[in-house]
PDB file of N, CA and C in Angstrom:
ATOM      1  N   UNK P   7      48.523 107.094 225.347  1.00 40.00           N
ATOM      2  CA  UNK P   7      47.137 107.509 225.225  1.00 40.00           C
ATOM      3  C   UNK P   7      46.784 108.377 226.428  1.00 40.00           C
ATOM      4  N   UNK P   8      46.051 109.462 226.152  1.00 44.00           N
ATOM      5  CA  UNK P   8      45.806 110.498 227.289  1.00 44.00           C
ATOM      6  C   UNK P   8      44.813 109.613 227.961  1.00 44.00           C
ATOM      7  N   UNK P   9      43.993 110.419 229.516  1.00 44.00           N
ATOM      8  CA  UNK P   9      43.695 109.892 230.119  1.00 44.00           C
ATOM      9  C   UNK P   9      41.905 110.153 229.460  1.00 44.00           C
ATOM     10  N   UNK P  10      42.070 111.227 228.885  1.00 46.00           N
ATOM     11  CA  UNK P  10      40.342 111.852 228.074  1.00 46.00           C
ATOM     12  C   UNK P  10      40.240 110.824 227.232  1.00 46.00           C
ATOM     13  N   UNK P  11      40.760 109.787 226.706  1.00 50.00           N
ATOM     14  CA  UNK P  11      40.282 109.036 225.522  1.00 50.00           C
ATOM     15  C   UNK P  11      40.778 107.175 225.635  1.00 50.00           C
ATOM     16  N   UNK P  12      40.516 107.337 227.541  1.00 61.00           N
ATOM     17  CA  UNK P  12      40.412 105.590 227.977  1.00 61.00           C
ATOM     18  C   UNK P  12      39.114 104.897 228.133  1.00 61.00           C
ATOM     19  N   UNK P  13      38.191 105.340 227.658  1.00 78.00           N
ATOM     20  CA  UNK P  13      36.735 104.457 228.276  1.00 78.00           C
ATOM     21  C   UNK P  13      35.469 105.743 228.748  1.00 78.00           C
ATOM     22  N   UNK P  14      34.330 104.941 228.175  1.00 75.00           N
ATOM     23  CA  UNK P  14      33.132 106.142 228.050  1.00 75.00           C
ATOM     24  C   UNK P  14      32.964 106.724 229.484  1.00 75.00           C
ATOM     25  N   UNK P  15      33.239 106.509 230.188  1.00 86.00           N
ATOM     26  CA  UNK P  15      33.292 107.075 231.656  1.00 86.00           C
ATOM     27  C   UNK P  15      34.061 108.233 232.345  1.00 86.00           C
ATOM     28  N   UNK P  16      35.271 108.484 231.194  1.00 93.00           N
ATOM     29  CA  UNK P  16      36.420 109.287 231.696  1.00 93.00           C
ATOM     30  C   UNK P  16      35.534 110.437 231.464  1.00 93.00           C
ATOM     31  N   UNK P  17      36.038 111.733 232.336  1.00 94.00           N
ATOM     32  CA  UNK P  17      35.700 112.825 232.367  1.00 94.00           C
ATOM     33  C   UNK P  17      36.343 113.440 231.061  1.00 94.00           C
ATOM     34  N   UNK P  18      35.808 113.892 229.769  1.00 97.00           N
ATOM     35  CA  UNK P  18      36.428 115.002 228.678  1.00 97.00           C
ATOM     36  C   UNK P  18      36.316 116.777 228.847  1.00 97.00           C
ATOM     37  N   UNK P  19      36.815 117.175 227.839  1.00 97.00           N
ATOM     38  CA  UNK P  19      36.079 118.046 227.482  1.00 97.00           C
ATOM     39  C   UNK P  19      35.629 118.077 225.936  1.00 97.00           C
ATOM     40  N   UNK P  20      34.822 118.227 225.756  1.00 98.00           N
ATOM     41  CA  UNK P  20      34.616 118.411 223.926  1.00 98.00           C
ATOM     42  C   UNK P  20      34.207 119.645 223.807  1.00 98.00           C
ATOM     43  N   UNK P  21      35.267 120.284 222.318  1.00 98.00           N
ATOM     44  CA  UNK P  21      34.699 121.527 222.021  1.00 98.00           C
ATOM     45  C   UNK P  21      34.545 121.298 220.617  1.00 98.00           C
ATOM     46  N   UNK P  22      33.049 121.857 220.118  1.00 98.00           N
ATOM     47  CA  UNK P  22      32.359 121.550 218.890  1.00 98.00           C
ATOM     48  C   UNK P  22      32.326 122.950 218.174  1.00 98.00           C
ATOM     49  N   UNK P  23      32.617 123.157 217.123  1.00 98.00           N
ATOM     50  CA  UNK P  23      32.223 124.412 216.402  1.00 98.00           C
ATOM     51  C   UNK P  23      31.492 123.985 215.287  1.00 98.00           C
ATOM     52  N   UNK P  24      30.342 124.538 215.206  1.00 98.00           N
ATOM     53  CA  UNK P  24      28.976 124.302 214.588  1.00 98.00           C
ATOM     54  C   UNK P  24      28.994 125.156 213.711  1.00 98.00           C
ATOM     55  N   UNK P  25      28.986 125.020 212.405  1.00 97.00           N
ATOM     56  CA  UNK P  25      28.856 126.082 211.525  1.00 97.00           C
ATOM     57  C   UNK P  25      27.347 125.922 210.464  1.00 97.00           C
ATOM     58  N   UNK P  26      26.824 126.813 209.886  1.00 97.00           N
ATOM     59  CA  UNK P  26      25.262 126.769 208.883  1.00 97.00           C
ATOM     60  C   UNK P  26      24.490 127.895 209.716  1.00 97.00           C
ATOM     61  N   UNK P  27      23.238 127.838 209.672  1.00 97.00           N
ATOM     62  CA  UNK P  27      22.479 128.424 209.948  1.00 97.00           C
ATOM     63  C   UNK P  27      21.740 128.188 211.538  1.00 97.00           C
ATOM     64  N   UNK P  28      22.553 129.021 212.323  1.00 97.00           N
ATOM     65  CA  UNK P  28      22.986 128.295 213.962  1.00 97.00           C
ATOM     66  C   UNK P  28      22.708 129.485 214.527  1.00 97.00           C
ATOM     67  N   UNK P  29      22.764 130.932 213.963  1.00 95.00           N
ATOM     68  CA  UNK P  29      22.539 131.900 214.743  1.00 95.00           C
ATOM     69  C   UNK P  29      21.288 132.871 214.908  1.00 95.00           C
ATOM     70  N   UNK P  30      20.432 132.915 215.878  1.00 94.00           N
ATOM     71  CA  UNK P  30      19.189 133.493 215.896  1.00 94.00           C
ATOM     72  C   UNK P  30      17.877 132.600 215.271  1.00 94.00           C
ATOM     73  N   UNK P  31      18.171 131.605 215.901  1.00 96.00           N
ATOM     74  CA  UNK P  31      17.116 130.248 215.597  1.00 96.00           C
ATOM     75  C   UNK P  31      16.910 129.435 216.776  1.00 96.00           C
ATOM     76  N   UNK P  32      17.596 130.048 217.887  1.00 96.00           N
ATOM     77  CA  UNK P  32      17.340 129.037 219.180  1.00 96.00           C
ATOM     78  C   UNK P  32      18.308 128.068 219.109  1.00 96.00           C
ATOM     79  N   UNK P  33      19.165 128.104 218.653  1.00 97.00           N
ATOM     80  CA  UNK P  33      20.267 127.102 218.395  1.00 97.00           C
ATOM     81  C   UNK P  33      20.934 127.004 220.304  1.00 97.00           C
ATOM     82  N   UNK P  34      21.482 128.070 220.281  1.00 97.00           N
ATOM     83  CA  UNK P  34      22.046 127.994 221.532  1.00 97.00           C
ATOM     84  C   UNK P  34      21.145 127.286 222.922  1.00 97.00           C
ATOM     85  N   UNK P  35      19.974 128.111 223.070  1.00 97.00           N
ATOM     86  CA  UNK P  35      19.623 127.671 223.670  1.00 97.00           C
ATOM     87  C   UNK P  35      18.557 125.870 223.734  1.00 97.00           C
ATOM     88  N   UNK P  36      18.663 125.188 222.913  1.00 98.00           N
ATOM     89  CA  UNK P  36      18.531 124.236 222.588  1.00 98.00           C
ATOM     90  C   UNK P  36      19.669 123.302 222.481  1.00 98.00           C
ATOM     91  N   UNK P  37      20.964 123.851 222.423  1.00 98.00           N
ATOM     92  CA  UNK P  37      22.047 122.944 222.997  1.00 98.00           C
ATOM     93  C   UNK P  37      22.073 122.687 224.379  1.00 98.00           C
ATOM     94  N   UNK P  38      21.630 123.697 224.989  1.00 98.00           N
ATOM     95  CA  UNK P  38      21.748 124.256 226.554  1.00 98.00           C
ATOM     96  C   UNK P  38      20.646 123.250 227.536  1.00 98.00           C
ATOM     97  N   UNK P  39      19.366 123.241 226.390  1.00 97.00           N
ATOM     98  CA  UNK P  39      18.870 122.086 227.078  1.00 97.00           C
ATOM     99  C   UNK P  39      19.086 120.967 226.610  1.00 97.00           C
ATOM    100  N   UNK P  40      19.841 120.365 226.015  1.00 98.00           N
ATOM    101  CA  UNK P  40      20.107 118.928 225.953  1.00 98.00           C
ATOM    102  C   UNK P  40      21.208 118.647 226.334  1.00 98.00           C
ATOM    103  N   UNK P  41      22.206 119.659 226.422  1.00 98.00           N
ATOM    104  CA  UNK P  41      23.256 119.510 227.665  1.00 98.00           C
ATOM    105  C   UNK P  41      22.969 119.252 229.145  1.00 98.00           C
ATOM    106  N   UNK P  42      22.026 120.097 230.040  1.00 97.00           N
ATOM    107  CA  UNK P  42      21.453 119.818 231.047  1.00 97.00           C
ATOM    108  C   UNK P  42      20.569 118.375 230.881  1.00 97.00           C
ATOM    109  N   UNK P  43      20.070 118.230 230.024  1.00 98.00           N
ATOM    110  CA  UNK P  43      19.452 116.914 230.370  1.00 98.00           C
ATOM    111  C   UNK P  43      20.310 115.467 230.550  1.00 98.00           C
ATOM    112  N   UNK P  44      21.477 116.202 229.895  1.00 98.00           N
ATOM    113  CA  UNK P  44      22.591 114.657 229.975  1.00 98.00           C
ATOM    114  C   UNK P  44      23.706 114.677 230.722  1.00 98.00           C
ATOM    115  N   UNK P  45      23.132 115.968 231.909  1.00 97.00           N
ATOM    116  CA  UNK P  45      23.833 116.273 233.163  1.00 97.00           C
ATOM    117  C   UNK P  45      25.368 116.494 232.488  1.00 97.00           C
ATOM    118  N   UNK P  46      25.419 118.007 231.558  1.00 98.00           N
ATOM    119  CA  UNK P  46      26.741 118.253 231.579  1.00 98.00           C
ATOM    120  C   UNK P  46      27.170 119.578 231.610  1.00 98.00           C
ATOM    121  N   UNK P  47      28.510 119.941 231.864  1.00 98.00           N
ATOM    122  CA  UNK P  47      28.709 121.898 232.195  1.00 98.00           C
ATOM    123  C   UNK P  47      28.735 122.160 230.916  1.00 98.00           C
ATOM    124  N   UNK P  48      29.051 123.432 230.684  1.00 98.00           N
ATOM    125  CA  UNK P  48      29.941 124.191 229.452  1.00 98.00           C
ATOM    126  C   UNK P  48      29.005 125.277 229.246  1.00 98.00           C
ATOM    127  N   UNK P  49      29.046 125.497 228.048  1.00 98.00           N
ATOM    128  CA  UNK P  49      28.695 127.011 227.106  1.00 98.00           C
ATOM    129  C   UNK P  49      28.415 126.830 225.693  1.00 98.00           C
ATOM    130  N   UNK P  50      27.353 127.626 225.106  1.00 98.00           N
ATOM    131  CA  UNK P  50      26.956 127.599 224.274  1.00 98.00           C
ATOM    132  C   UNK P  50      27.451 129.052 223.412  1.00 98.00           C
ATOM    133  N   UNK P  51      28.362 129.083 222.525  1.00 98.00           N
ATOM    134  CA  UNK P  51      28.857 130.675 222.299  1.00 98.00           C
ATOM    135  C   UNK P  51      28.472 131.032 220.998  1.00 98.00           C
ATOM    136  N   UNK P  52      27.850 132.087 220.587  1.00 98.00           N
ATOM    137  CA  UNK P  52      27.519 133.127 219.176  1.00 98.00           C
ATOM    138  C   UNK P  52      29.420 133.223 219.018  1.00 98.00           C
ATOM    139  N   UNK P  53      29.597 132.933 217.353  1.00 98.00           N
ATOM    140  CA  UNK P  53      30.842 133.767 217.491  1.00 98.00           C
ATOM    141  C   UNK P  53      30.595 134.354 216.188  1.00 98.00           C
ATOM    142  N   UNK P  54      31.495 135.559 216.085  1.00 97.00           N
ATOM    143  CA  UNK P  54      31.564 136.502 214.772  1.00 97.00           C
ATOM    144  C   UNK P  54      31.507 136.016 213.689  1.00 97.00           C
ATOM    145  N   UNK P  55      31.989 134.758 213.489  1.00 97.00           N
ATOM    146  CA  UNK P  55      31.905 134.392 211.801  1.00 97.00           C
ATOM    147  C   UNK P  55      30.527 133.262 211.590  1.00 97.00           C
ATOM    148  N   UNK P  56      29.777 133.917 212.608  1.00 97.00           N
ATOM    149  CA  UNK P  56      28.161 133.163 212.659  1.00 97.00           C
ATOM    150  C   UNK P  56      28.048 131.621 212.760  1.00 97.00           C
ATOM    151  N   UNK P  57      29.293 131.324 212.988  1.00 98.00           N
ATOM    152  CA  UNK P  57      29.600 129.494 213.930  1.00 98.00           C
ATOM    153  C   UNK P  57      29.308 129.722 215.169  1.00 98.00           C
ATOM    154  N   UNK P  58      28.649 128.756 215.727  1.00 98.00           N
ATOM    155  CA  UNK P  58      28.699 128.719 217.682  1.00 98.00           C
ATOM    156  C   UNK P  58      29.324 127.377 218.087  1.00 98.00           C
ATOM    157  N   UNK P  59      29.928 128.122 219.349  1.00 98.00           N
ATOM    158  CA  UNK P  59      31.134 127.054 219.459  1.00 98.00           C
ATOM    159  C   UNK P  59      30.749 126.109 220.840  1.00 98.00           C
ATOM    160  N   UNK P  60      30.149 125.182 220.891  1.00 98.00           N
ATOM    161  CA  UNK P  60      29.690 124.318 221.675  1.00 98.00           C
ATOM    162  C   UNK P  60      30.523 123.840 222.441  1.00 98.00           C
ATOM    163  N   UNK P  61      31.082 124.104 224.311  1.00 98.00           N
ATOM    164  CA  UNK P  61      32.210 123.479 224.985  1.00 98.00           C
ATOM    165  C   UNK P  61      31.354 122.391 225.750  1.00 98.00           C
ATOM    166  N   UNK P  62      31.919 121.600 226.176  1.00 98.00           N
ATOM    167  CA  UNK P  62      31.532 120.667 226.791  1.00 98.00           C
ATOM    168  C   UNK P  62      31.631 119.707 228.069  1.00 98.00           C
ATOM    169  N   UNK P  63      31.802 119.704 229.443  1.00 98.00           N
ATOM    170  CA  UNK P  63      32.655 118.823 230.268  1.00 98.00           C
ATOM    171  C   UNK P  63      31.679 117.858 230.572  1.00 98.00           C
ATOM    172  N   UNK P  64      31.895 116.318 230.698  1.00 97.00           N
ATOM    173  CA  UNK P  64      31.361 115.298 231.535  1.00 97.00           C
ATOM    174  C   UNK P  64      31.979 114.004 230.542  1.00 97.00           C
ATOM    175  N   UNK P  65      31.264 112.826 231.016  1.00 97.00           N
ATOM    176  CA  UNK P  65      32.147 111.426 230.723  1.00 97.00           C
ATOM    177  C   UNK P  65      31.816 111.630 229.444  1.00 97.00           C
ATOM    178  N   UNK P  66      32.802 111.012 228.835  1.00 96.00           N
ATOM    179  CA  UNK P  66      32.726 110.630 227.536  1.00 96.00           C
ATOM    180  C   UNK P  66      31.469 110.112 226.611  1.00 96.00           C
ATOM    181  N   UNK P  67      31.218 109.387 227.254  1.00 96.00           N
ATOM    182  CA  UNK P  67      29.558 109.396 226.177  1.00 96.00           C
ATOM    183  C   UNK P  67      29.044 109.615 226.304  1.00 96.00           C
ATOM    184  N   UNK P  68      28.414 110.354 227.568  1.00 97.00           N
ATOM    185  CA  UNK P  68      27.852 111.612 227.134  1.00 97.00           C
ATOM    186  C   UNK P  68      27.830 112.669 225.681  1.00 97.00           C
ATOM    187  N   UNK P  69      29.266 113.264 225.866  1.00 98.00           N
ATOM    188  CA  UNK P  69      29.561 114.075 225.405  1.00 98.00           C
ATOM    189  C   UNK P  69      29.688 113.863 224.387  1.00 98.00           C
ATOM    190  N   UNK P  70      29.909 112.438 223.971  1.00 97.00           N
ATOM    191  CA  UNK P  70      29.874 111.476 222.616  1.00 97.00           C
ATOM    192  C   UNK P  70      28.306 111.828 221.762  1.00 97.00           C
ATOM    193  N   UNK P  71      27.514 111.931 223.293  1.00 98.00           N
ATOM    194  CA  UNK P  71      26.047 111.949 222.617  1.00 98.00           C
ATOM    195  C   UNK P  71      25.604 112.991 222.183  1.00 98.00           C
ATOM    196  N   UNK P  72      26.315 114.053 222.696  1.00 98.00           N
ATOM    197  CA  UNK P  72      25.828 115.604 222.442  1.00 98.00           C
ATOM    198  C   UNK P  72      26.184 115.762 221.398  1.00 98.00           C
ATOM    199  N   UNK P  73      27.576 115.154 221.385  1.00 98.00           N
ATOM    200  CA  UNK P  73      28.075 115.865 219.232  1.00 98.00           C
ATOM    201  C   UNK P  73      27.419 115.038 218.623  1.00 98.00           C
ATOM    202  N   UNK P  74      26.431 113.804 218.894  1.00 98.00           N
ATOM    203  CA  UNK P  74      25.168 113.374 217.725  1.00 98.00           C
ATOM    204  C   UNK P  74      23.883 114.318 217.811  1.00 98.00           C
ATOM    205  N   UNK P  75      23.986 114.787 218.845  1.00 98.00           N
ATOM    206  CA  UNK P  75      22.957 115.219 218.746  1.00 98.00           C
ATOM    207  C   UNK P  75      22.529 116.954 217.832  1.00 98.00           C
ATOM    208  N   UNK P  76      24.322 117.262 218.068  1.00 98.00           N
ATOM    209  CA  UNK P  76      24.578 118.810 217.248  1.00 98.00           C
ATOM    210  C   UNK P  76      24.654 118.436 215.576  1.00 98.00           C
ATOM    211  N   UNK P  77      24.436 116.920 215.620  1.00 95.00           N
ATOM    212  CA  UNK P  77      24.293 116.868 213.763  1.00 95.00           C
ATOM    213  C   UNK P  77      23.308 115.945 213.433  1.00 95.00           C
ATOM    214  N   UNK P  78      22.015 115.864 214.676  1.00 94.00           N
ATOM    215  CA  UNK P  78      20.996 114.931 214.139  1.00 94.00           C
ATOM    216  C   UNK P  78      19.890 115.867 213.365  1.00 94.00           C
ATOM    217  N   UNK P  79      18.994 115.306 212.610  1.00 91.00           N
ATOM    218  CA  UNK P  79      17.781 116.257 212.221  1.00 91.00           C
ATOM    219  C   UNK P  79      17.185 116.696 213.599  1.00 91.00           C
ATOM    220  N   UNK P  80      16.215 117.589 213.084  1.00 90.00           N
ATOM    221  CA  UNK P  80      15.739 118.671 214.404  1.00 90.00           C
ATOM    222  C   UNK P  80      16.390 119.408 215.557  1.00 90.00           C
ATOM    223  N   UNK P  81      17.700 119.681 215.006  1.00 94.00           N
ATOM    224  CA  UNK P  81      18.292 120.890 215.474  1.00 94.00           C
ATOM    225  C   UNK P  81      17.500 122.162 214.935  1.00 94.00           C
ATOM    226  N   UNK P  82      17.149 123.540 215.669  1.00 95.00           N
ATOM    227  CA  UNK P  82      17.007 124.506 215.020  1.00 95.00           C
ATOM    228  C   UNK P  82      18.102 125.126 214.078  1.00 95.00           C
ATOM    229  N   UNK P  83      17.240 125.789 213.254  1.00 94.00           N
ATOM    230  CA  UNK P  83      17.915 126.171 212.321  1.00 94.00           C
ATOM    231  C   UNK P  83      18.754 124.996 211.267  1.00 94.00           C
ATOM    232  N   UNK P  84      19.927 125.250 210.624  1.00 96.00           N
ATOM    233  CA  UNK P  84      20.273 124.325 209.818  1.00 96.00           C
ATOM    234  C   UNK P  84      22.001 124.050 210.191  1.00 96.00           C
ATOM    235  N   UNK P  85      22.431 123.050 210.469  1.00 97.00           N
ATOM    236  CA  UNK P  85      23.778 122.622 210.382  1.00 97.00           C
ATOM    237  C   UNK P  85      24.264 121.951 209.267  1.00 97.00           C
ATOM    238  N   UNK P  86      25.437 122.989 209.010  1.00 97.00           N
ATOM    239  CA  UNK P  86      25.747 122.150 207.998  1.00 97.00           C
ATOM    240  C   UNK P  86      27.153 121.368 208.103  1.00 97.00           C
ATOM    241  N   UNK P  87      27.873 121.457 209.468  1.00 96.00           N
ATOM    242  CA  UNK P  87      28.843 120.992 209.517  1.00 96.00           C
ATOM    243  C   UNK P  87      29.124 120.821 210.645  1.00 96.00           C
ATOM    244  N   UNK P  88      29.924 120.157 211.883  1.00 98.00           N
ATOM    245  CA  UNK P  88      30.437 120.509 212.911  1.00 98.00           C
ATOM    246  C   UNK P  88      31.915 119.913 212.706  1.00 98.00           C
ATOM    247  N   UNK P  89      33.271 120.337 213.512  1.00 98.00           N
ATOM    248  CA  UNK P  89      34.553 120.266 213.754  1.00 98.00           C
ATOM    249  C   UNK P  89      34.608 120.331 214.935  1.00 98.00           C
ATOM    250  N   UNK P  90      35.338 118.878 215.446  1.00 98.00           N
ATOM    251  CA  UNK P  90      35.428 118.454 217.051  1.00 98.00           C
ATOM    252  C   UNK P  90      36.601 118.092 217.432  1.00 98.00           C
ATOM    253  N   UNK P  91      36.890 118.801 218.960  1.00 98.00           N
ATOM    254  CA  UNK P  91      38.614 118.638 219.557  1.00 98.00           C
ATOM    255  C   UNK P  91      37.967 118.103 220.992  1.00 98.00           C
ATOM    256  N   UNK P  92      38.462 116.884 220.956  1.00 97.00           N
ATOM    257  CA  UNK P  92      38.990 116.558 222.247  1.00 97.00           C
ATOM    258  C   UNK P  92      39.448 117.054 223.285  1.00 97.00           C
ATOM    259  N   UNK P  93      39.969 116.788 224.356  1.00 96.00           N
ATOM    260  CA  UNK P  93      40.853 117.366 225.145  1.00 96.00           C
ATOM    261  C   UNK P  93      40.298 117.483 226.860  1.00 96.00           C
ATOM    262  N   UNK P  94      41.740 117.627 227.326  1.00 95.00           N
ATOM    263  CA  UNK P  94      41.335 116.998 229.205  1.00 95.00           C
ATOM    264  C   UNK P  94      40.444 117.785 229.488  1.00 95.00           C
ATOM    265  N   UNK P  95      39.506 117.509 230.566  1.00 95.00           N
ATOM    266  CA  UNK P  95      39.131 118.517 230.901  1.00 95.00           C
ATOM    267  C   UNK P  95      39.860 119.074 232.151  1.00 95.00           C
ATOM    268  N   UNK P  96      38.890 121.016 232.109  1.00 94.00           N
ATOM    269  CA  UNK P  96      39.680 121.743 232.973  1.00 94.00           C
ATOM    270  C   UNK P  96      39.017 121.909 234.172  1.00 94.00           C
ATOM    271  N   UNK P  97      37.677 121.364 234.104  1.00 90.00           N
ATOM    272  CA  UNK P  97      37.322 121.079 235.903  1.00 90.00           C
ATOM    273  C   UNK P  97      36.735 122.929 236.382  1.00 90.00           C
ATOM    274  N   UNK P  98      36.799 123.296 235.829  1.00 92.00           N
ATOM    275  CA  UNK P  98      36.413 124.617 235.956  1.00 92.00           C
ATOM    276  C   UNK P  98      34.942 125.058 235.523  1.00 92.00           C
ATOM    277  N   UNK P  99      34.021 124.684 235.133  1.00 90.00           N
ATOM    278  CA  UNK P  99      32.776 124.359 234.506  1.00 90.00           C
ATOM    279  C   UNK P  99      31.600 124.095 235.528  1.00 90.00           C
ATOM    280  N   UNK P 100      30.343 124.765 235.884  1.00 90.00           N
ATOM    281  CA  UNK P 100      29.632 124.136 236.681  1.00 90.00           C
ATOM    282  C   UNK P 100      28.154 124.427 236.631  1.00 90.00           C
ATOM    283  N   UNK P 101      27.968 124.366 235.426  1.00 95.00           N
ATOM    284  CA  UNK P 101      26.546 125.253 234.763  1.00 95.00           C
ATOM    285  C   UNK P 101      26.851 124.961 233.100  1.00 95.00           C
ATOM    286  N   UNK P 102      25.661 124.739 232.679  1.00 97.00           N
ATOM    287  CA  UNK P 102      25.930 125.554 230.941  1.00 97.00           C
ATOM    288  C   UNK P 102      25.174 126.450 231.066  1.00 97.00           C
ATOM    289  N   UNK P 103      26.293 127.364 229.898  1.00 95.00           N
ATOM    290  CA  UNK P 103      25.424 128.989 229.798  1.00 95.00           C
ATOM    291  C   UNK P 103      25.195 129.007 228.178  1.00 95.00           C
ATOM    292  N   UNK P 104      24.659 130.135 228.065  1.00 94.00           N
ATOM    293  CA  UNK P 104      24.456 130.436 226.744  1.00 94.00           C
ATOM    294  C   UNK P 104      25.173 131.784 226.399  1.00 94.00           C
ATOM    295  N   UNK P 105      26.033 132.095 225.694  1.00 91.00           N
ATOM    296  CA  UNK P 105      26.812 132.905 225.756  1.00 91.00           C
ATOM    297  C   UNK P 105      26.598 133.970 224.466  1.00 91.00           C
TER     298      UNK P 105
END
């Protein structure tokens, strides 16, 4: 078992790709503040096939909480799906942006 998936405390990274109606609704920047509020880095990214791809670094439940929160009601705009990867984090992160 890796060291990202021993106990809600470990440092992750989660990367979320959000797909529906996510782009030009404040989506991004409404991840951006509920990331900062649960004290965590990453980026909020527009990508070409109109998914935004939500990265993520801090402990685990946190980050546990953010991907409920990218599929609770009252997100802007409309989600209709998200797809989530695990993985160590890279410690390189020290802000979320909106990209």
């Amino acid at each position: 078992m890796g060291a990202f998936s021993e106990g809600p405390d470990e440092t992750v990274r989660l990367t979320a790709w959000v797909r529906g109606q996510v782009q030009g609704v404040g989506f991004r920047w409404w991840v951006r503040a509920r990331a900062l509020e649960l004290g965590l880095v990453g980026s909020a990214t527009n990508l070409r096939d109109r998914r935004v791809e939500v990265i993520a670094e801090g402990p685990r439940a946190l980050c546990e909480r953010l991907l409920e929160l990218l599929q609770a009601p009252g997100t802007p705009g409309r989600v209709s799906g998200v797809v989530e990867r695990w993985s160590e984090p890279r410690g390189d992160l020290v802000d979320f942006l909106e990209r």
